mmCIF file of C-alpha atoms and ligand atoms in Angstrom:
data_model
loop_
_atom_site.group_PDB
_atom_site.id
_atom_site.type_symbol
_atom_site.label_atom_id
_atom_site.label_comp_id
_atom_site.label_asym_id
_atom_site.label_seq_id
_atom_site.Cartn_x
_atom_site.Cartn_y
_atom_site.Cartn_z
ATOM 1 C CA UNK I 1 -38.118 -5.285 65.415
ATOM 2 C CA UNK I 2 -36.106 -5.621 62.626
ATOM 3 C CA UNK I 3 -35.218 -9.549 61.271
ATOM 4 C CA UNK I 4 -31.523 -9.714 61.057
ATOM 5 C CA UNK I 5 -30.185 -9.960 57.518
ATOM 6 C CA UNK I 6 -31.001 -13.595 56.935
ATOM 7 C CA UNK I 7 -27.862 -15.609 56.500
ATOM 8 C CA UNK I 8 -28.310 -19.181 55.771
ATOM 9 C CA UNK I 9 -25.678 -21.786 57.076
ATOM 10 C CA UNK I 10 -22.989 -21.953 54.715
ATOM 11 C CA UNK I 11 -24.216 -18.677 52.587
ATOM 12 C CA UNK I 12 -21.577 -16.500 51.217
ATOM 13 C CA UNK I 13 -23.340 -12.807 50.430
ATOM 14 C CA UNK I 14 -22.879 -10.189 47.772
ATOM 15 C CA UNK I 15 -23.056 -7.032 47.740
ATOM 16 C CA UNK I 16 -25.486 -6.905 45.241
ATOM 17 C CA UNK I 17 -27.772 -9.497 47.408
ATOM 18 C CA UNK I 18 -27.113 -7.731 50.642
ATOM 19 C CA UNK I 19 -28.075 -4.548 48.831
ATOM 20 C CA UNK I 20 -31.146 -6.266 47.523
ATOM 21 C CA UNK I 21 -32.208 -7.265 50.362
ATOM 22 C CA UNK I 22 -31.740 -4.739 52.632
ATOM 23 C CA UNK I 23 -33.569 -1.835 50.034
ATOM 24 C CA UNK I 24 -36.538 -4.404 50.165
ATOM 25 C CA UNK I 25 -36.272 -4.339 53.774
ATOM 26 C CA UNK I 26 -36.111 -0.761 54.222
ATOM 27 C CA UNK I 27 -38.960 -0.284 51.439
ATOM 28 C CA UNK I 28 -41.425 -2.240 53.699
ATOM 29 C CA UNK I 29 -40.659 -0.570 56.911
ATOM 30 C CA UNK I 30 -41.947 3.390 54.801
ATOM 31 C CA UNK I 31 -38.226 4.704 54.245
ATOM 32 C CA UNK I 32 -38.161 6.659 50.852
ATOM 33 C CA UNK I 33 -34.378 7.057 50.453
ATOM 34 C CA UNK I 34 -34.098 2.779 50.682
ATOM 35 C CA UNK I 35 -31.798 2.347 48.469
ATOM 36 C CA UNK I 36 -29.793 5.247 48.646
ATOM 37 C CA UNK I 37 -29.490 4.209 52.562
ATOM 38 C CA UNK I 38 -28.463 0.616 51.867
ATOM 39 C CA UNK I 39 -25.803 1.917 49.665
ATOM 40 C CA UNK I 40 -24.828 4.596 52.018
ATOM 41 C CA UNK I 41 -24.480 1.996 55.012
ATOM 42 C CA UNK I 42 -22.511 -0.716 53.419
ATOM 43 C CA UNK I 43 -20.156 1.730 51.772
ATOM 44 C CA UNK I 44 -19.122 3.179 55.493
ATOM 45 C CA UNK I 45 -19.014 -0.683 56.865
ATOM 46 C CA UNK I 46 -16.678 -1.652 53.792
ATOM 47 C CA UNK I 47 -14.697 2.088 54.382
ATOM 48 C CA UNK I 48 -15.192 2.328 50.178
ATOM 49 C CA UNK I 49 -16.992 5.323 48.233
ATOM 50 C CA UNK I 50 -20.615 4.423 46.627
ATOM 51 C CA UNK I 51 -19.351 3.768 43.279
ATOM 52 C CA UNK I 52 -16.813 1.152 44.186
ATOM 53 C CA UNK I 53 -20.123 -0.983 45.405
ATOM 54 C CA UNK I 54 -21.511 -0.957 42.275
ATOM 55 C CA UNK I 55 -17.697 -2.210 40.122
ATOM 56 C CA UNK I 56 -17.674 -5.002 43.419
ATOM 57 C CA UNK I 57 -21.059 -6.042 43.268
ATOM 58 C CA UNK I 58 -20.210 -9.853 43.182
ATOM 59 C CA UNK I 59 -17.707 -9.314 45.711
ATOM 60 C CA UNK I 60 -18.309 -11.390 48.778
ATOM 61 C CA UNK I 61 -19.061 -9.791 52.547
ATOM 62 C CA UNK I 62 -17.192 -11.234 55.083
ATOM 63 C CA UNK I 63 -19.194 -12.178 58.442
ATOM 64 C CA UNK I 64 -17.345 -9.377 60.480
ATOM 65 C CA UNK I 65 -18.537 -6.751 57.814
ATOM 66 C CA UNK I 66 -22.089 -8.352 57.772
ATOM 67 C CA UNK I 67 -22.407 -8.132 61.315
ATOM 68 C CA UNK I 68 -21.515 -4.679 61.298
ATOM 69 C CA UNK I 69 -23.796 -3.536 58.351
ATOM 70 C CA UNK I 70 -26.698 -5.316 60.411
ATOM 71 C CA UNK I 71 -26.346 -3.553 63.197
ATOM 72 C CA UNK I 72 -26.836 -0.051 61.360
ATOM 73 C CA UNK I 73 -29.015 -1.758 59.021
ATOM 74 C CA UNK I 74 -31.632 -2.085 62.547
ATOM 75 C CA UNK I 75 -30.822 1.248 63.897
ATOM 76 C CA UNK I 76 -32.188 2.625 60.527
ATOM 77 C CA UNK I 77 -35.211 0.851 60.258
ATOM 78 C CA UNK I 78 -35.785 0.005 64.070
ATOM 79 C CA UNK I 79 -34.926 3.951 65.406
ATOM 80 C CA UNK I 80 -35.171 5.921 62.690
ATOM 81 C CA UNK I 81 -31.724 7.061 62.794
ATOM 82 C CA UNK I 82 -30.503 9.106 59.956
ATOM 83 C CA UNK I 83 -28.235 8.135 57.844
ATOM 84 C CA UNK I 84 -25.722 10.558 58.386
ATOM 85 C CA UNK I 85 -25.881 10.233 61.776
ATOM 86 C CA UNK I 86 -25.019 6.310 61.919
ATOM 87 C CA UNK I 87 -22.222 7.219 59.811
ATOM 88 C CA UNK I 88 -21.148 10.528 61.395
ATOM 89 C CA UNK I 89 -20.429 12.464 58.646
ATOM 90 C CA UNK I 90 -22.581 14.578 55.381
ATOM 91 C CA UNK I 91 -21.669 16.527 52.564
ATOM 92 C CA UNK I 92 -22.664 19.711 52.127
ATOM 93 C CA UNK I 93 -21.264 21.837 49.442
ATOM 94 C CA UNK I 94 -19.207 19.162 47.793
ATOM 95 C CA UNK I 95 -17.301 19.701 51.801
ATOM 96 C CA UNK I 96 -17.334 16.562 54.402
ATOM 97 C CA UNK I 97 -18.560 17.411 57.838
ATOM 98 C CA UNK I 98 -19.000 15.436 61.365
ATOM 99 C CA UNK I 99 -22.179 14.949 62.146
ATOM 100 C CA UNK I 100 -23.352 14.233 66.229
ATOM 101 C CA UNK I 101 -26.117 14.359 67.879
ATOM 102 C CA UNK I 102 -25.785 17.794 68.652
ATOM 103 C CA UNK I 103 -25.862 19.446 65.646
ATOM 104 C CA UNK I 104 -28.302 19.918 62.750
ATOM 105 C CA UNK I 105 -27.607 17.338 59.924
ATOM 106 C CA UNK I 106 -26.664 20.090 56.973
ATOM 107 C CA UNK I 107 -29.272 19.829 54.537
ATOM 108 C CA UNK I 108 -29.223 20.366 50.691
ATOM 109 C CA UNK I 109 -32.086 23.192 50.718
ATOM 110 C CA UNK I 110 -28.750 25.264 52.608
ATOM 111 C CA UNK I 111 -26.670 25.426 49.762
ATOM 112 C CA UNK I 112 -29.373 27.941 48.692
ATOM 113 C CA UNK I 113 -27.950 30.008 51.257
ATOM 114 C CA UNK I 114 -24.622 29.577 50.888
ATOM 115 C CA UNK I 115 -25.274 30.741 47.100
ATOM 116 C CA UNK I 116 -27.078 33.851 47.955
ATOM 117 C CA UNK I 117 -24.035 34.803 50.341
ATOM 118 C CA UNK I 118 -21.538 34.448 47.763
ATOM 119 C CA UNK I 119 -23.582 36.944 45.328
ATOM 120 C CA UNK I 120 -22.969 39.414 47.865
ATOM 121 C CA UNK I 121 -19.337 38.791 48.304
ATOM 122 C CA UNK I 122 -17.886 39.670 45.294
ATOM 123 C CA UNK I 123 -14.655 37.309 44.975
ATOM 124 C CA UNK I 124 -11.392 38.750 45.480
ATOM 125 C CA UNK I 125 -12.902 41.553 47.057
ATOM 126 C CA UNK I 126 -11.406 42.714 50.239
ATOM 127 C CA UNK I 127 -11.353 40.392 53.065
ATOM 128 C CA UNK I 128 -15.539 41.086 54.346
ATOM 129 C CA UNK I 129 -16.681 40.489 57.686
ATOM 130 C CA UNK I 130 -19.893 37.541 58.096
ATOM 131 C CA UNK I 131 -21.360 36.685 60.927
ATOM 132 C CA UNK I 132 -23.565 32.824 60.820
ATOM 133 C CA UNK I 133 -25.891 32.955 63.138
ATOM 134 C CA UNK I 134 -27.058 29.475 64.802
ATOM 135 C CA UNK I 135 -23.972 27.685 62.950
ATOM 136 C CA UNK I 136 -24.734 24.245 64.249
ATOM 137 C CA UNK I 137 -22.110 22.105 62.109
ATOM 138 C CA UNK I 138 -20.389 24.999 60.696
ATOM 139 C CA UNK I 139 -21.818 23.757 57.053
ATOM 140 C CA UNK I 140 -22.639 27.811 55.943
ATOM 141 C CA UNK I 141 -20.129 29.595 57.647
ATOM 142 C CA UNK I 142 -17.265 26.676 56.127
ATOM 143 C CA UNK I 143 -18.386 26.915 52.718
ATOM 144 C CA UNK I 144 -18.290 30.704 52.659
ATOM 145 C CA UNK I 145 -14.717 30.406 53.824
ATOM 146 C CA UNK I 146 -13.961 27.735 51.396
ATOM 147 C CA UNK I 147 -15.455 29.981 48.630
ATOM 148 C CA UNK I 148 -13.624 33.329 49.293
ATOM 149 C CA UNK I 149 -10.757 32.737 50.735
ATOM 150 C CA UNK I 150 -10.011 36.642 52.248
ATOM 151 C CA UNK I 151 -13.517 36.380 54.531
ATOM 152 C CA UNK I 152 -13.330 36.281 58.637
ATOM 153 C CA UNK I 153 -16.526 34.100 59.668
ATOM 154 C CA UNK I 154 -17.462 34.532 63.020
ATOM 155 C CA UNK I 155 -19.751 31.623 64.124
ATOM 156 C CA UNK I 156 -22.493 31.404 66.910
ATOM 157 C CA UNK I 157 -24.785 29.175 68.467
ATOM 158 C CA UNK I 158 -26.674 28.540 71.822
ATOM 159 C CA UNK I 159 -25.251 25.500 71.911
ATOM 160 C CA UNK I 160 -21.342 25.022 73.064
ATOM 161 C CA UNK I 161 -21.529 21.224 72.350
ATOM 162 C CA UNK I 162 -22.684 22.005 68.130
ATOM 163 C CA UNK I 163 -19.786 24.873 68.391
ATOM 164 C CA UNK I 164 -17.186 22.155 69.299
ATOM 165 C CA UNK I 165 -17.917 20.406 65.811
ATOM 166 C CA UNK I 166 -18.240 23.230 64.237
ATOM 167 C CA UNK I 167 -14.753 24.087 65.236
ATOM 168 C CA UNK I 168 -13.190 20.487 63.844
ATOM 169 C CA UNK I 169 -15.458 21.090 60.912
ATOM 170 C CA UNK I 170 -13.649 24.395 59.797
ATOM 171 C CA UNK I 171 -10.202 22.467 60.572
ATOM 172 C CA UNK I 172 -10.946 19.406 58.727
ATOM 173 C CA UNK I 173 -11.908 21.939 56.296
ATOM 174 C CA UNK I 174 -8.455 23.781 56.014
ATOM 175 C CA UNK I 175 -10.482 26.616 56.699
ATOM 176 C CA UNK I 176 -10.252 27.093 60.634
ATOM 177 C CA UNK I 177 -7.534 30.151 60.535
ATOM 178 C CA UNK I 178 -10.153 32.303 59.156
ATOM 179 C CA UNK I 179 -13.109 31.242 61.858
ATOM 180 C CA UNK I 180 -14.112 31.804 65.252
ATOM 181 C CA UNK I 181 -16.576 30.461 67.139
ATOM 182 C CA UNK I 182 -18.885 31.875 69.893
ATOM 183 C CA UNK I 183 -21.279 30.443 72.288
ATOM 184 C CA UNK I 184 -24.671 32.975 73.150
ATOM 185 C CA UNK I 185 -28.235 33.624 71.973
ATOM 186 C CA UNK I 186 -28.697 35.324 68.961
ATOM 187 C CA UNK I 187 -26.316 38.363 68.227
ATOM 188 C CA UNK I 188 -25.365 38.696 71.932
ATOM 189 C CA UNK I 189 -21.178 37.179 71.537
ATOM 190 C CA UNK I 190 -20.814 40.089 69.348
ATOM 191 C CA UNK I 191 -22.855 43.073 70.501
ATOM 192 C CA UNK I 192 -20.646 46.254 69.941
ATOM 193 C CA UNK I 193 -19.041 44.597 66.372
ATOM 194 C CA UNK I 194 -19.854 45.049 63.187
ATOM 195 C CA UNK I 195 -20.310 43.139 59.754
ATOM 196 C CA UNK I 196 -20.776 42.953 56.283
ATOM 197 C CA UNK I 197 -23.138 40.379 56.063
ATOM 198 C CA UNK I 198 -24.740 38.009 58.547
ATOM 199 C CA UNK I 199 -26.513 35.206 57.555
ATOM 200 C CA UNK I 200 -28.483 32.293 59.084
ATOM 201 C CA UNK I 201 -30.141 29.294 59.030
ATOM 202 C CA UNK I 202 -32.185 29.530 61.865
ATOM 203 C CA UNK I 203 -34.351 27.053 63.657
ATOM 204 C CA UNK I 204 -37.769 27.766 61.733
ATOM 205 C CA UNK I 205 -40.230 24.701 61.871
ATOM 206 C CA UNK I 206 -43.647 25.735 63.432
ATOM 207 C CA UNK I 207 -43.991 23.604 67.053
ATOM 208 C CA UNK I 208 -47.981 23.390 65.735
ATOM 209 C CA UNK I 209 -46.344 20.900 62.877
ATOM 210 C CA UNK I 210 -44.831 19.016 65.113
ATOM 211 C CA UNK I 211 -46.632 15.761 65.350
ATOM 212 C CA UNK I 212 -46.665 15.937 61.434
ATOM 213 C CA UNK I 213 -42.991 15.529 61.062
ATOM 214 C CA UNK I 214 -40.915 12.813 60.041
ATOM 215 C CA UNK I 215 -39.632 10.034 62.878
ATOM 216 C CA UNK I 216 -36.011 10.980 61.596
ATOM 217 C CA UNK I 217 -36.157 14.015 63.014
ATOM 218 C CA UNK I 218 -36.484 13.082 66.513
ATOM 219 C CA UNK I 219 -33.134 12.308 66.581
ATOM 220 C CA UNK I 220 -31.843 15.937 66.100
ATOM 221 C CA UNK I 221 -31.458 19.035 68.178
ATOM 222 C CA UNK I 222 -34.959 20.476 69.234
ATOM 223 C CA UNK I 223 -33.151 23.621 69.572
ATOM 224 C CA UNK I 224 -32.034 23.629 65.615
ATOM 225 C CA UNK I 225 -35.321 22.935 64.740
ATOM 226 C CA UNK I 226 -38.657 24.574 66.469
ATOM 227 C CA UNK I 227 -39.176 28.177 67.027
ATOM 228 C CA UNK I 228 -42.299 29.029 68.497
ATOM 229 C CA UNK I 229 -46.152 28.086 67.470
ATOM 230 C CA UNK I 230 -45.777 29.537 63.728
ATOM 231 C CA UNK I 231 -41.598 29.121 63.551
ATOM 232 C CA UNK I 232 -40.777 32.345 63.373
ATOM 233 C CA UNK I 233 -39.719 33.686 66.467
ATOM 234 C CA UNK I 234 -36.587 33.398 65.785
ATOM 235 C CA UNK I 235 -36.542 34.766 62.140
ATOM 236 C CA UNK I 236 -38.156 37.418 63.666
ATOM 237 C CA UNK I 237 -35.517 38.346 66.446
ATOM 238 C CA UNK I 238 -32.474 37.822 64.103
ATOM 239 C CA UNK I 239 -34.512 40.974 62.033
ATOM 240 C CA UNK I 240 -34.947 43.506 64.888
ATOM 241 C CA UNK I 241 -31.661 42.150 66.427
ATOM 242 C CA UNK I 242 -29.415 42.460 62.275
ATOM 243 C CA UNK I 243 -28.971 45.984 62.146
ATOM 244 C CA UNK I 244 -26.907 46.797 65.338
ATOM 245 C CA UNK I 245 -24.447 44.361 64.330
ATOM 246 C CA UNK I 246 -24.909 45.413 60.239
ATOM 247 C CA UNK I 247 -22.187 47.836 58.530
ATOM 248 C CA UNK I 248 -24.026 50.541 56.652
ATOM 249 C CA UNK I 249 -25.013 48.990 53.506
ATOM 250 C CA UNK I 250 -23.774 45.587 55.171
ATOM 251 C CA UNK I 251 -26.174 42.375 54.121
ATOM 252 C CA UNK I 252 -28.264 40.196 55.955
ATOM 253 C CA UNK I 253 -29.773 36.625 53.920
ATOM 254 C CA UNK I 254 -31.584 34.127 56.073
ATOM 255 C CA UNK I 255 -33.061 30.967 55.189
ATOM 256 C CA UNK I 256 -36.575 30.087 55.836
ATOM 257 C CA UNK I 257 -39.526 28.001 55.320
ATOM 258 C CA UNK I 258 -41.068 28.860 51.708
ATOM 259 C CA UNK I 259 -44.580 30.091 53.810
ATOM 260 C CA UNK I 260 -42.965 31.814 56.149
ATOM 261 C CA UNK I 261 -41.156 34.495 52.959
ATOM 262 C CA UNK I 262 -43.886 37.066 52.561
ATOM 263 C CA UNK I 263 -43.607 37.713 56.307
ATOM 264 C CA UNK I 264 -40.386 38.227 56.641
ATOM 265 C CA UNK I 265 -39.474 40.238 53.362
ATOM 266 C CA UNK I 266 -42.292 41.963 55.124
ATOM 267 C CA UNK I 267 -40.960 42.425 58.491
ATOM 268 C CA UNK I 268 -37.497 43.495 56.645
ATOM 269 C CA UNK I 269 -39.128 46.200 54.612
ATOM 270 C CA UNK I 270 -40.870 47.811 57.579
ATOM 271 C CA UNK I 271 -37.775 47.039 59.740
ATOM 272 C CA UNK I 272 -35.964 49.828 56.976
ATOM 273 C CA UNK I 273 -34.003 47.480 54.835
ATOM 274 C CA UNK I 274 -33.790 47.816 51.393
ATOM 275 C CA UNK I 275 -33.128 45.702 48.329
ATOM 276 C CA UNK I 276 -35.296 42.821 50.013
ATOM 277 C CA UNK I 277 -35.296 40.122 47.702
ATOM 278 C CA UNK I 278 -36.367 36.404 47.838
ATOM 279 C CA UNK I 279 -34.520 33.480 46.670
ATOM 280 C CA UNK I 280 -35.472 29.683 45.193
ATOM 281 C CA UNK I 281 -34.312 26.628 45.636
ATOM 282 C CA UNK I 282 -33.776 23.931 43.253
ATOM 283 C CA UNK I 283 -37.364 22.905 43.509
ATOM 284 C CA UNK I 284 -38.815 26.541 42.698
ATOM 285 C CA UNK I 285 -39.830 27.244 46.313
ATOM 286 C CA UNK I 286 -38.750 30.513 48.040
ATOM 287 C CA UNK I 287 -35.338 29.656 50.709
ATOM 288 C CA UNK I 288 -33.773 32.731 50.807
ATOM 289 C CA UNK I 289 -34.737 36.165 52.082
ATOM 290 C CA UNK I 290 -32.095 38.875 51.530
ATOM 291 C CA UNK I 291 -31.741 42.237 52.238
ATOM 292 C CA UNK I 292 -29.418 45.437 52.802
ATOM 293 C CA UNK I 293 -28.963 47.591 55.655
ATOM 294 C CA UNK I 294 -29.793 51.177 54.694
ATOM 295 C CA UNK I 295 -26.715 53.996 55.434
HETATM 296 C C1 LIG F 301 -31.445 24.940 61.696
HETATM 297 S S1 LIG F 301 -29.977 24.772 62.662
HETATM 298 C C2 LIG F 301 -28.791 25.333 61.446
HETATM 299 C C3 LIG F 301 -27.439 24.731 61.581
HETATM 300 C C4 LIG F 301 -26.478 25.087 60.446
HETATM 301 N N1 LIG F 301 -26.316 26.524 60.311
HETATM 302 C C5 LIG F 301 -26.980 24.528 59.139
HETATM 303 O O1 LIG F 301 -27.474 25.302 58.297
HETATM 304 O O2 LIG F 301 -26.919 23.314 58.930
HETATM 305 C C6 LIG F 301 -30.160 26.135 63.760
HETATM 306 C C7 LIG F 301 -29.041 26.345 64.763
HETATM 307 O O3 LIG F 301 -29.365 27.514 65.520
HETATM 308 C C8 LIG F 301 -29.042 27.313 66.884
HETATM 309 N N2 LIG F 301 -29.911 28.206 67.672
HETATM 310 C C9 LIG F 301 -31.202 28.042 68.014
HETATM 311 N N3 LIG F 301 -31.654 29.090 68.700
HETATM 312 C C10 LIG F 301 -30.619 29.967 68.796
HETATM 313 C C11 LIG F 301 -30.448 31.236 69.407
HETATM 314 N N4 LIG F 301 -31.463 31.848 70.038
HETATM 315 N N5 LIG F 301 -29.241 31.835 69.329
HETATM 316 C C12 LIG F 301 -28.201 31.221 68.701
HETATM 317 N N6 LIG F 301 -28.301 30.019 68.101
HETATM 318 C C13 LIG F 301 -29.494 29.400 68.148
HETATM 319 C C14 LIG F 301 -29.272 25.843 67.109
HETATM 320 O O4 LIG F 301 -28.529 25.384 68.240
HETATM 321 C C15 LIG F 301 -28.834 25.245 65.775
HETATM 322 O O5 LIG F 301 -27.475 24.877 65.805
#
């Protein structure tokens, strides 16, 4: 269990001490981002951005604020809890979104995605068609509509509950208008229809790394997560499933882990897609596999 954040009688603390003491804190109990979290939590109990902590760092914390930063300050280190999930909300390409339980917490790794998508929709083109499979928060298919601003996203999940906030997410967004949302597996919600580029962020961690992963991740979806012993079952699917729902020459670009790349450029290629290509993140490793449907 996690001490409370010592207060002695009479004390009157800082930010900067409460800061101190809590990235110490967080250090000992193995959390990497420490901090980064400490920061993170006692900006959302204070309702101020990051940077105003640092211009206020002599400022005082009152008891009511203290309490309230201890609280999350235990749920981080006691359970694990992410972050963005005590505070209920993450950016994700420069965009805020609501965070539950329900949904994926958008990760930076996606923006590699949402990059790749907007190469292949040339802006001010003519309003395309994209389809986000497994939408979760709505972080891919809201930043596409952010970004080109004459696209119809269509969203989908399994999971009604992650649609729901990916519905206020495209609102909050300004960009709800141009989205709909629909609940089914895979491309079932819009068998029969047609687009120019689907894209996805599948669940893709192998269930054989399972006991490897990190605590934090206990605390989201095992739906967004695991798919099958080697993680690509659903990769896989989306593949043999993309071109019914594909215009000729329409796009597909999923993300992926960077071992599981060959395989699927692979599976593409023999699936008839052309142009297969494979894109890196900002650390070099393969994210992105794209490819186009052939006429
Ligand atoms: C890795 S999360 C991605 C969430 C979001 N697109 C993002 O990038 O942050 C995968 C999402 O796919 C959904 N999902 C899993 N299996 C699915 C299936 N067979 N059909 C549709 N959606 C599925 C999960 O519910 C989850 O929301």
């Amino acid at each position: 269990m996690t001490e409370a954040v010592p207060a002695p009688a009479g004390k009157t603390w800082t930010i900067l001490e409460l800061l101190r003491w809590t990235t110490g804190h967080f250090e000992s109990r193995g959390i990497e981002t420490a901090r980064l979290d400490a920061e993170c939590l006692l900006a959302h109990v204070l309702a101020v951005d990051r940077l105003r902590l640092y211009v206020d760092f002599e400022a005082p914390v009152s008891p009511k604020e203290r309490a309230a930063y201890r609280e999350l300050v235990r749920r981080r280190a006691d359970a694990r809890i992410p972050v963005a999930l005590l505070v209920g909300s993450k950016e994700f390409w420069s965009l805020p979104f609501k965070v539950t339980p329900d949904v994926l917490i958008p990760r930076p790794d996606t923006e590699t995605l949402v990059a790749a998508a907007l190469d292949l929709l040339p802006d001010g083109g003519p309003g395309a068609t994209v389809l986000d499979v497994g939408t979760g928060s709505g972080a891919v298919a809201v930043a596409i509509a952010a970004e080109r601003r004459t696209a119809h996203l269509v969203g989908t999940d399994i999971s009604q509950a992650a649609l729901e906030i990916a519905r206020e997410n495209a609102d909050e967004n300004g960009v709800g208008e141009r989205c709909t949302w629909e609940q089914g597996d895979l491309f079932d919600p819009v068998a029969g229809r047609r687009f120019d580029l689907i894209v996805s962020n599948p669940p893709y961690v192998a269930e054989k790394q399972r006991s490897e992963l990190a605590p934090e991740l206990a605390h989201e979806p095992n739906a967004a997560l695991f798919a099958g012993e080697e993680g690509t079952e659903v990769l896989y699917a989306l593949i043999d499933g993309a071109a019914a729902v594909l215009s000729p020459r329409g796009w597909i670009a999923v993300e992926l882990d960077p071992s599981q790349a060959d395989g699927v450029a692979r599976r593409l290629a023999g699936a008839g897609f052309r142009d297969v290509a494979v894109r890196r993140d900002l650390t070099q490793r393969p994210r992105v596999v794209s490819a186009r449907r052939e006429d």
